[in-house]
Coordinates of C-alpha atoms in Angstrom, one line a residue:
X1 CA 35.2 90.3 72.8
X2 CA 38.8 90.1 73.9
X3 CA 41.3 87.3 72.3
X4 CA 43.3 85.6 74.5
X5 CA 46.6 84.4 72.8
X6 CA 49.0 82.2 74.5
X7 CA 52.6 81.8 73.0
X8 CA 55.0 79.8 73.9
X9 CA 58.4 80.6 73.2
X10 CA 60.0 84.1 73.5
X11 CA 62.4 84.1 70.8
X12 CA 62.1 86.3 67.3
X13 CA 59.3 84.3 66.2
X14 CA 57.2 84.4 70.1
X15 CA 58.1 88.1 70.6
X16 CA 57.0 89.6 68.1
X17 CA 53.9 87.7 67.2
X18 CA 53.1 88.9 71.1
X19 CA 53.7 92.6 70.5
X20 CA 51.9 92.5 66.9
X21 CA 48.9 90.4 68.6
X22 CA 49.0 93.6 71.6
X23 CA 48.9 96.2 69.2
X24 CA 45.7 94.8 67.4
X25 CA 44.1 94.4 71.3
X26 CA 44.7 90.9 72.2
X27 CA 45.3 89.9 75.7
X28 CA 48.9 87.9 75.2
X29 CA 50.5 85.8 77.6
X30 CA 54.2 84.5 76.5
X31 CA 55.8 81.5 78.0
X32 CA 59.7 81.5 78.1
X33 CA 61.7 79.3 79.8
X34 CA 65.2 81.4 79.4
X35 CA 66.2 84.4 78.3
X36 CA 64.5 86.8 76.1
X37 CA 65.2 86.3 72.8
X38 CA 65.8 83.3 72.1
X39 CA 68.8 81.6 70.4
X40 CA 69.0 84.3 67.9
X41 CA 69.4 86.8 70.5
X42 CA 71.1 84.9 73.2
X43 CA 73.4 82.3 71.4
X44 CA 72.8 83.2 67.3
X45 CA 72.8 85.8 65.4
X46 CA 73.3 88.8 67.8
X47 CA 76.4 87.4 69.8
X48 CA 78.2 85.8 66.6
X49 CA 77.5 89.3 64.4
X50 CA 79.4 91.4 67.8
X51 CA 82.2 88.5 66.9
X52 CA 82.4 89.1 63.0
X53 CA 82.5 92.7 63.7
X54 CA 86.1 91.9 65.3
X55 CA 86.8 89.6 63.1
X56 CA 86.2 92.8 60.4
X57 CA 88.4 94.5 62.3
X58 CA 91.2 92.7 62.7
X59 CA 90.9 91.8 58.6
X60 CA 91.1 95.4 58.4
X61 CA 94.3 95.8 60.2
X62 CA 95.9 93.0 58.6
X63 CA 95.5 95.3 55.5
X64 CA 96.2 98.9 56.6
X65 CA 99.7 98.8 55.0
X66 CA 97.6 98.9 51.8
X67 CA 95.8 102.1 52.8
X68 CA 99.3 103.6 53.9
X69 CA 98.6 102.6 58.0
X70 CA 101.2 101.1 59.3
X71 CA 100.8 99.2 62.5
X72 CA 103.6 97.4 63.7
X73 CA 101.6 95.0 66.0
X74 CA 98.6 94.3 68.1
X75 CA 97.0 91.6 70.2
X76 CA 93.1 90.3 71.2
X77 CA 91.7 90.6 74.3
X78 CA 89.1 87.7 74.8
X79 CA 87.7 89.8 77.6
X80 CA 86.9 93.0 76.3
X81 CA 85.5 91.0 73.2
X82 CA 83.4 89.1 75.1
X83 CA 82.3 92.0 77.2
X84 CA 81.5 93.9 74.6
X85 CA 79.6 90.9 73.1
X86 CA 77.9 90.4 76.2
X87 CA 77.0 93.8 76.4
X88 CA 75.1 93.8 73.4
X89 CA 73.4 90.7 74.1
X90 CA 71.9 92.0 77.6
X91 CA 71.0 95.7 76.1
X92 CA 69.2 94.1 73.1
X93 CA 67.8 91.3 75.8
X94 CA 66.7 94.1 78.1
X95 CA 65.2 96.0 74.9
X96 CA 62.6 93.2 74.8
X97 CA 61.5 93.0 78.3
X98 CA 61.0 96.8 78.0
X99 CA 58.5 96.3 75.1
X100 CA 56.9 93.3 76.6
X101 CA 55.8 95.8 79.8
X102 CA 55.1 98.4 77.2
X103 CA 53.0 96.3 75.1
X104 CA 51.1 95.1 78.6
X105 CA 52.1 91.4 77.8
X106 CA 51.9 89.2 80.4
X107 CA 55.0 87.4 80.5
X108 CA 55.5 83.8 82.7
X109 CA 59.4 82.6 83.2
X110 CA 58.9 78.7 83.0
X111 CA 58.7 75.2 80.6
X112 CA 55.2 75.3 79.4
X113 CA 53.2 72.1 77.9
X114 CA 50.0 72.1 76.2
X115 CA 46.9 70.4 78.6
X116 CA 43.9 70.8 76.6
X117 CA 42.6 72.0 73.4
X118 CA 39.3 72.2 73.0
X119 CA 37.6 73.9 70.4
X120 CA 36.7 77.2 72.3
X121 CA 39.3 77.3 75.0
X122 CA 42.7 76.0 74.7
X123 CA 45.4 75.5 78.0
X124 CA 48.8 75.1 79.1
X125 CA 50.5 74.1 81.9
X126 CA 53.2 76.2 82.6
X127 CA 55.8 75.0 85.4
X128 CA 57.6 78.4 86.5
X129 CA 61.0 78.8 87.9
X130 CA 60.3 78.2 91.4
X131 CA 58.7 75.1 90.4
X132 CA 55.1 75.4 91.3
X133 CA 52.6 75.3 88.4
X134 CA 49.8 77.0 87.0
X135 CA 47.4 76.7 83.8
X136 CA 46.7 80.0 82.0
X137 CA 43.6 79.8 79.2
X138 CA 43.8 81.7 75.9
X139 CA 41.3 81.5 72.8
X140 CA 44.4 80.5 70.3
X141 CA 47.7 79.2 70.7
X142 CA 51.7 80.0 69.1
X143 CA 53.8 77.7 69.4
X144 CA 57.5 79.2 68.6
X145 CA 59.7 76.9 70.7
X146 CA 62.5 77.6 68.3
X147 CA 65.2 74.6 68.0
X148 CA 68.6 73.3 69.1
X149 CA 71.6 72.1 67.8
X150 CA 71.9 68.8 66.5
X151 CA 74.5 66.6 67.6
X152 CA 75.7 63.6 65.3
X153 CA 75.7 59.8 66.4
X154 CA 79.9 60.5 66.2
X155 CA 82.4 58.2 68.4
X156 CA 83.9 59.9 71.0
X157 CA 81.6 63.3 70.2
X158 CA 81.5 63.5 74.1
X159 CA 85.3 63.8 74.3
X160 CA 86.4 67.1 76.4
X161 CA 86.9 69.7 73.2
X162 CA 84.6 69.0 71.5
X163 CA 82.2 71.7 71.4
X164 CA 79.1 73.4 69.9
X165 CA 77.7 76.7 68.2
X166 CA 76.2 77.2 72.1
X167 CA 79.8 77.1 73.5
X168 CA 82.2 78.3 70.9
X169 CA 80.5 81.6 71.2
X170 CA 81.7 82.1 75.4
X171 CA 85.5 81.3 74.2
X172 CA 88.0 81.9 77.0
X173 CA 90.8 81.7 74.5
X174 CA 91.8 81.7 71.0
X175 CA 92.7 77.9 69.8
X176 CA 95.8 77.3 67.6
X177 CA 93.6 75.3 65.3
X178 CA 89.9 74.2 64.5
X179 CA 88.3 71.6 63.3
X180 CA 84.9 72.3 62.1
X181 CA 82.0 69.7 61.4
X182 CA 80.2 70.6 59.4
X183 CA 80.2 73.5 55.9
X184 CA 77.1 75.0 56.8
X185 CA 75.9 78.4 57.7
X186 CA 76.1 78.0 61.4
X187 CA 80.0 76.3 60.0
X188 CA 80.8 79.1 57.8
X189 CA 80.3 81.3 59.8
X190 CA 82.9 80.4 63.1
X191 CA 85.5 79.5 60.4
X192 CA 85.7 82.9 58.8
X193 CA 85.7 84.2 62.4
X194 CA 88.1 81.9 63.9
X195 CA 90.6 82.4 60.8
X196 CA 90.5 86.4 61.1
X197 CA 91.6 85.5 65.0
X198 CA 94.5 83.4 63.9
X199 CA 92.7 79.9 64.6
X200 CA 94.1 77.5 61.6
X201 CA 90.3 76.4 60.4
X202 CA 89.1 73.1 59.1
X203 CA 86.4 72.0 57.3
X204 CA 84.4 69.3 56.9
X205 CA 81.1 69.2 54.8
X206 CA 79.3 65.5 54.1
X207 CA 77.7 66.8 51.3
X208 CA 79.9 67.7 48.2
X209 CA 79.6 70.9 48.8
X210 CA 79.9 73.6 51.5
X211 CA 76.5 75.8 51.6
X212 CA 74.7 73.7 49.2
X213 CA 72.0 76.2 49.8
X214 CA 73.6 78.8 47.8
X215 CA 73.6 79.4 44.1
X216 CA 76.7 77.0 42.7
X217 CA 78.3 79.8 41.0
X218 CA 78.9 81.8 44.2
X219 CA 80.0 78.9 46.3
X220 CA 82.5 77.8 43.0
X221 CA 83.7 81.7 43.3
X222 CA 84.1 81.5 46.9
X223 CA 86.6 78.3 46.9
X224 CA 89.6 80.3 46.4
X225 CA 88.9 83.0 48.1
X226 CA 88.6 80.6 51.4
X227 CA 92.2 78.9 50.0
X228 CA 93.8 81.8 49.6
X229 CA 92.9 82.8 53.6
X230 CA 94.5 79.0 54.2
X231 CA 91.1 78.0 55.4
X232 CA 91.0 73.9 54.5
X233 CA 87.8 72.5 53.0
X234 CA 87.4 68.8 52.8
X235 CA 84.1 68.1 50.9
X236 CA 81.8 64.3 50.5
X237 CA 84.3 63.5 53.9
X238 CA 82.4 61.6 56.7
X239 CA 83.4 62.1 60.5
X240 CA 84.1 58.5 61.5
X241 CA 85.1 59.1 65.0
X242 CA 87.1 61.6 67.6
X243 CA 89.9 60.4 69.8
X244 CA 91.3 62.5 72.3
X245 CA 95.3 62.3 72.1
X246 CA 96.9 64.1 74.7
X247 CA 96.3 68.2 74.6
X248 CA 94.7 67.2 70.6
X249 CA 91.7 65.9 69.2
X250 CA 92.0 63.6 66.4
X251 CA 89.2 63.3 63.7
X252 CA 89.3 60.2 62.0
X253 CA 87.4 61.0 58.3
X254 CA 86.7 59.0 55.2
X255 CA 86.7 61.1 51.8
X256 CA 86.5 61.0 48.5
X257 CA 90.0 59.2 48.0
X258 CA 90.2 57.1 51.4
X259 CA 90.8 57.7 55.1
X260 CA 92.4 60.0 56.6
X261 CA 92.9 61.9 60.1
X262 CA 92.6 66.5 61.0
X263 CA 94.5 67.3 64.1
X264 CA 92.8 70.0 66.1
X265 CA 92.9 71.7 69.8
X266 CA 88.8 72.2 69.4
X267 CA 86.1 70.3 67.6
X268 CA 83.3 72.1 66.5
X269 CA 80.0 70.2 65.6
X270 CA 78.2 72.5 63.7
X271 CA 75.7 69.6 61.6
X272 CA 72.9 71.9 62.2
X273 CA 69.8 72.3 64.3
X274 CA 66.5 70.5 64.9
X275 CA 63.4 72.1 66.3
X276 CA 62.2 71.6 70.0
X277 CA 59.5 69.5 69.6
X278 CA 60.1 67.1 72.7
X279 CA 58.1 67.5 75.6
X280 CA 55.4 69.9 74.2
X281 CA 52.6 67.2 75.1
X282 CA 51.7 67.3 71.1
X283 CA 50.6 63.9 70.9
X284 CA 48.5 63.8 73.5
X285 CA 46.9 67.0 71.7
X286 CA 46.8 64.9 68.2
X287 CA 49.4 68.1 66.7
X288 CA 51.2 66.5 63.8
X289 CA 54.6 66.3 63.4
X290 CA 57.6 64.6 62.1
X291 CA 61.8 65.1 62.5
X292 CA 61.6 68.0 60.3
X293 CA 59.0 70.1 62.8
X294 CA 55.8 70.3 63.5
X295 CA 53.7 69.9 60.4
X296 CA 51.8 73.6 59.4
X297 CA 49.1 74.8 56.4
X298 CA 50.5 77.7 54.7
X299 CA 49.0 79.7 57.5
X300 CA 51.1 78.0 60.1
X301 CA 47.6 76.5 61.9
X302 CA 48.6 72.7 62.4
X303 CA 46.5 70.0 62.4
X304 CA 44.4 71.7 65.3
X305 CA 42.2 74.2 64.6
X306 CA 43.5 77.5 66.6
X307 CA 47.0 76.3 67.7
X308 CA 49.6 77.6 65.2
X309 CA 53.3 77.0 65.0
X310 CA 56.0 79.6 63.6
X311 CA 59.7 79.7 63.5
X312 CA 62.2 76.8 63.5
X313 CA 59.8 74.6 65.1
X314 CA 57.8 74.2 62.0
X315 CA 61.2 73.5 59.9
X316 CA 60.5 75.6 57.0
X317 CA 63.0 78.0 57.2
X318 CA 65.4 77.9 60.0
X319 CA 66.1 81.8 60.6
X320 CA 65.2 84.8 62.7
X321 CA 63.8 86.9 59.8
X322 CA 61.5 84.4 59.2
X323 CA 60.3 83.7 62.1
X324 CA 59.5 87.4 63.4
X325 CA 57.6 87.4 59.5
X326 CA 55.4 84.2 60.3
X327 CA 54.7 85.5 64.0
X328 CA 53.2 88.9 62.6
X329 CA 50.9 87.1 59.8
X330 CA 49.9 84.5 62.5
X331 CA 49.0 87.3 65.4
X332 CA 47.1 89.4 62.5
X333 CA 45.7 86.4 60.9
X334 CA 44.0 85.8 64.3
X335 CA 42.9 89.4 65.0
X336 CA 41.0 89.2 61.9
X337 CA 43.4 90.5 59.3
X338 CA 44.0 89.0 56.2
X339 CA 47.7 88.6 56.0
X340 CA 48.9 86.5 53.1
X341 CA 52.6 87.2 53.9
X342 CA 55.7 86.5 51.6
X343 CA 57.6 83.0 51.0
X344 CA 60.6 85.5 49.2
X345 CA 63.2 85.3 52.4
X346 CA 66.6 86.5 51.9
X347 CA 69.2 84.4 53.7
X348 CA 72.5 86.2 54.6
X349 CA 75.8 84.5 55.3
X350 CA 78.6 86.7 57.7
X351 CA 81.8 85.1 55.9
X352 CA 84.6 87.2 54.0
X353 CA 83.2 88.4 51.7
X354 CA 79.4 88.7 52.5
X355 CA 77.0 86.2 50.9
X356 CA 73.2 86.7 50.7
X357 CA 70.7 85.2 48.3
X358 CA 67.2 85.2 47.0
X359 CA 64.9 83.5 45.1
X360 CA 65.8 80.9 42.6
X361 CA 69.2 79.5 42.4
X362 CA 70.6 78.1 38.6
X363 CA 70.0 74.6 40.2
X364 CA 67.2 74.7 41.2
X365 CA 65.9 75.8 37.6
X366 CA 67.7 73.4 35.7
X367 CA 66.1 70.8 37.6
X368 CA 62.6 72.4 37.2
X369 CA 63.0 72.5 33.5
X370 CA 62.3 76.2 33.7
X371 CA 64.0 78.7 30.8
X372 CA 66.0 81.3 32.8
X373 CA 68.5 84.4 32.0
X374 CA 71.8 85.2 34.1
X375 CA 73.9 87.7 34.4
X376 CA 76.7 88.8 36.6
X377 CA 78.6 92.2 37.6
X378 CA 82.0 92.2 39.0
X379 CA 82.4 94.4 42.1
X380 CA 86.3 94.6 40.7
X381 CA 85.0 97.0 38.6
X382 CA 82.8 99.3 40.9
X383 CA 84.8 101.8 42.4
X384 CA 83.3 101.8 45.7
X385 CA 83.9 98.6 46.4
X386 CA 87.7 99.2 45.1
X387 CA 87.9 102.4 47.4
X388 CA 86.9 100.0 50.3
X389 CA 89.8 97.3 48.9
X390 CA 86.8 94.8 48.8
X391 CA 86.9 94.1 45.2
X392 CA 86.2 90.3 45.3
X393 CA 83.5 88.8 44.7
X394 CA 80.0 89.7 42.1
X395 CA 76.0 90.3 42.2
X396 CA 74.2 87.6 40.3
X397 CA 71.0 88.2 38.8
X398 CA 68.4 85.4 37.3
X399 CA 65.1 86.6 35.4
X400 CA 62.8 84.2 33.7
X401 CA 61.7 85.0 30.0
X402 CA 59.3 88.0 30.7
X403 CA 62.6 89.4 32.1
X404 CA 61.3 89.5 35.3
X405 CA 63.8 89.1 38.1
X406 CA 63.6 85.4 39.7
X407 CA 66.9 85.4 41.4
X408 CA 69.5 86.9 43.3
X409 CA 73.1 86.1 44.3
X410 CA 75.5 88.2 46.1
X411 CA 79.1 87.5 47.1
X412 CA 81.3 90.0 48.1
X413 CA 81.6 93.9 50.4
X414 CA 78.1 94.3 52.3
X415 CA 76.3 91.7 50.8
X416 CA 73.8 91.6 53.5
X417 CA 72.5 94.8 53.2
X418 CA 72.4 94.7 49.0
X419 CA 70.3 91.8 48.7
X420 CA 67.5 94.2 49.9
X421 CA 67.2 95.9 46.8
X422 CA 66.3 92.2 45.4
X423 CA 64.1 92.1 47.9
X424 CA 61.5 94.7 47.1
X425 CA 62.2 94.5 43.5
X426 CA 61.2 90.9 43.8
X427 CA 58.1 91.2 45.6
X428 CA 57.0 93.7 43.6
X429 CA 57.5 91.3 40.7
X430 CA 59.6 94.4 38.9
X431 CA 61.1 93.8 35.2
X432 CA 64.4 94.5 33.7
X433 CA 63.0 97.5 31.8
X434 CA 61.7 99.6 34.4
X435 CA 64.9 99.2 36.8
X436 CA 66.7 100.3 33.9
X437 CA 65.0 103.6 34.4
X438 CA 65.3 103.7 38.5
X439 CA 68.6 106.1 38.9
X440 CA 71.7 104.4 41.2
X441 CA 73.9 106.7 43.0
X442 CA 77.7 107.5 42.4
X443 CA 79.7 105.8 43.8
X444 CA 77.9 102.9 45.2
X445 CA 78.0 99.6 45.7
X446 CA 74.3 99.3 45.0
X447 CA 75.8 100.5 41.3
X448 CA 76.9 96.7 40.8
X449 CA 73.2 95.5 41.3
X450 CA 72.0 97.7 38.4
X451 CA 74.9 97.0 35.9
X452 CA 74.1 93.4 36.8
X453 CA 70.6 93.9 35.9
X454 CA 71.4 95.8 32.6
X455 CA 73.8 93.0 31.5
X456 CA 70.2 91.0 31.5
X457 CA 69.5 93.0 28.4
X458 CA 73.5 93.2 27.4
X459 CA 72.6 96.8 28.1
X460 CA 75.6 97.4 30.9
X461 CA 77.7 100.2 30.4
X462 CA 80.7 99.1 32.5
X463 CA 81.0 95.9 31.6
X464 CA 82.6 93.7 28.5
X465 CA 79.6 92.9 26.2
X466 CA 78.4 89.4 26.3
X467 CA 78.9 87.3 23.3
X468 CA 75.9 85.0 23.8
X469 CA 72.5 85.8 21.0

C-alpha cells in the first residue's frame, strides 16, 4: 500500500525529507507558504555565504601589496553584489522546484494547519495563496516549519534603523558604522562581513562571551584577531534601550563596569531565532511543546503517534545540515527503514578566519568530570596555509583516554571544509594510532589536522615537543 506523507514546510529540513520519502515510493505532498528553501536558502546561509565571498575578496585586495599586487584603489557596488547574491538565491531556489517535479511531489503554495489526527489518517488544512482552502490526507505527518528571528523586549527596538538578519541581507548601502546585538553566530557573522566593507562593527554579547558555543580556547584565540581588524566587542553588556538621535541610533548599555552608550547609523538585532510554532493548531492536536520547539523522541515522532517534527522547530539544533539529516532518517524511518542517524553535527562559523567545531568542547568535559587529552597544531607553521598568507589561527583536537578522538576545534584558512575530516573520523570512532598511519598530502592544510593528531601522542614531527608526562 502507498504512504501518504504530508510535510509542512519547504525549507532544508521539508525538502529533502520529501525527495528521500519519493525515492522510497511515498506519495508526498509539501506545504510552503514562501519561497523554496526556506530561511536557509532564502534569507540564511546561501545569501550571507554570496556576501562573505565579497567580503573574501575585498580582504584579499586589502592584502595584495603582500603578494606583490599593487592596486591603487577600488570601490563596492551594492548592486552588482546584490545581483549576484540574488542570482544565486533564485538559481539554487529554482534548483528545488526542478526536483520537486522530478521527484513527482505534489507541492501546495499556502499556510497550512493541522485539522485532525487520527490514528490511521491524519489532515491539514491548507489555505493557498488565492485564499480558498483545501484539506489534503496523508498516513504520517513532517512538520519542518523552520523558525524566525527573535526580537528582544528592547526600548525603542521599533526605532527606524534598527534592523534584522532578514533585512541586513537586501542592504542598499554600506553604513559608516554598526552596532550589532548580539555575539552569536547569526552576529558573527554580519560583523566580519560588514568590517571587510568598511562598516566600523560593534558588538554586544549578554553572555560573557561571544560564541559561547565554541570551545573557549578558540574563541580566547580569536579576541585579537577581531581587535586587531578594530572590530569592538563589549561582553556581559545588556541593551537597555535605543534612542533615535537625529541621522544616529544611540544604544544605551549596562556592562561590566557601569553604563554607557555605542553610536551607530544601523542596529542590528541579531539575539537569535525561535521556531515557528504559532498557529500550527498543535494544541488542539494535544502535540507537546514548549519555547524551546516542539517537544520530539530521539526519532523526532512527538507526542502523537505518526506526526514528526524536524529542523529548527524542534529546537535541537538550529542549522540547515541538521535539519536536511533529521528529514532523511524521518522519511526512511517511515518507509520502513531503520535509520538510527548521527547526533555528531559539525557547526561552521563564516568569520575571518573560519571556525568550525565538533564534538566535545574542554568545557563541557571539565564539567562532566570526564579525563580528556588536547592537543593543538599551529597553521603558522603549515606551509600551505603560509602560501595562502592565512597563517592565523590552529586545529584543536580532544581524545578521551582510549585515545579516541572526542573533539574537534578549528580556527583559521578553510575551516569549514577541514572539520570534515573530524567528521568521519568521529563517527567511525577512529583512534590516534591508526590516523597516524593514514598518509596527508604535501602541502596541505589538511597536514595541520594530522600533526595535531600526532601531538596527541607527542608524536608530531613539526611541532616543539610538549613538556607535559
Amino acid at each position: 500500500m502507498e504512504k501518504k506523507i504530508i510535510i509542512m514546510g519547504g525549507g532544508p529540513g521539508g525538502y529533502v525529507a520529501a525527495i528521500r520519502a519519493a525515492q522510497l515510493g511515498a506519495k508526498v505532498t509539501l506545504i510552503e507558504k514562501e519561497a523554496l528553501g526556506g530561511t536557509c536558502l532564502n534569507k540564511g546561509c546561501i545569501p550571507t555565504k554570496a556576501l562573505y565571498r565579497n567580503a573574501e575578496l575585498v580582504n584579499n585586495l586589502k592584502a595584495s601589496e603582500d603578494f606583490g599586487i599593487l592596486v591603487d584603489n577600488f570601490t563596492l557596488e551594492v548592486n552588482k553584489i546584490q545581483e549576484r547574491k540574488n542570482g544565486i538565491v533564485h538559481q539554487l531556489v529554482s534548483g528545488v522546484e526542478q526536483l520537486m517535479k522530478a521527484n513527482n511531489i505534489e507541492v501546495r503554495k499556502g499556510h497550512g494547519v493541522l485539522y485532525s489526527c487520527e490514528e490511521n489518517i491524519k489532515k491539514v488544512k491548507i489555505t493557498l495563496d488565492d485564499g480558498r482552502e483545501e484539506i489534503v490526507e496523508g498516513d504520517n505527518i513532517i512538520i519542518a516549519t523552520g523558525s524566525h528571528t527573535f526580537i528582544p523586549p528592547i526600548q525603542g527596538v521599533n526605532n527606524e534603523g534598527v534592523i534584522t538578519s532578514d533585512d541586513i541581507i537586501n542592504f542598499k548601502e554600506i553604513p559608516k558604522s554598526l552596532v550589532i546585538i548580539g555575539g552569536g553566530v547569526i552576529g558573527m557573522e554580519f560583523g566580519a562581513i560588514f568590517n571587510s566593507f568598511g562598516t566600523k562593527v560593534t558588538i554586544v554579547e549578554a553572555l560573557p562571551s561571544i560564541l559561547n558555543m565554541v570551545d573557549g580556547e578558540i574563541v580566547k584565540r580569536l579576541n585579537p584577531m577581531l581587535r586587531k581588524k578594530d572590530i569592538e566587542v563589549h561582553t556581559g553588556a545588556m541593551v537597555k534601550s535605543i534612542e533615535k538621535h537625529e541621522d544616529k541610533l544611540l544604544v544605551n548599555v549596562e556592562g561590566k563596569k557601569g553604563e554607557f552608550t555605542l553610536e551607530g547609523e544601523k542596529v542590528l538585532i541579531a539575539t537569535g531565532r525561535k521556531p515557528n510554532i504559532q498557529g500550527l493548531n498543535l494544541e488542539e492536536v494535544n502535540i507537546e511543546y514548549d519555547k524551546k520547539g516542539i517537544k520530539t523522541e530521539d526519532n523526532y515522532e512527538t507526542s502523537v503517534k505518526g506526526i514528526y517534527a524536524i529542523g529548527d522547530v524542534n529546537g535541537k539544533w538550529m542549522l540547515a545540515h541538521a535539519a536536511s539529516h533529521q528529514g532523511v532518517e524521518v522519511a526512511e524511518r517511515i518507509m520502513g527503514i531503520d535509520n538510527q542517524g548521527s547526533t555528531l553535527i559539525p557547526n561552521c562559523i563564516f568569520i575571518f578566519p573560519e571556525i568550525a567545531s565538533l564534538g566535545a568542547t574542554e568545557e563541557q568535559l571539565k564539567a562532566e568530570g570526564i579525563n580528556y587529552k588536547t592537543s593543538k597544531f599551529l597553521f603558522g607553521a603549515n606551509g600551505k596555509a603560509l602560501a595562502l598568507g592565512e597563517g592565523e589561527g590552529l586545529i584543536k583536537v580532544i581524545s578521551d583516554e582510549d585515545n579516541k578522538i572526542i573533539g574537534v576545534h578549528i580556527l583559521g584558512p578553510h575551516a569549514s571544509d577541514l572539520i570534515h575530516e573530524g567528521v568521519v573520523i568521529m563517527n567511525k570512532e577512529v583512534k590516534v594510532e591508526d590516523i597516524k598511519h593514514m598518509v596527508h598530502a604535501h602541502p596541505t592544510l589538511s597536514e595541520a589536522f594530522y600533526e595535531a593528531v600526532l601531538a596527541l601522542n607527542n608524536e608530531a614531527i613539526h611541532a616543539v615537543p610538549s613538556r607535559r608526562k
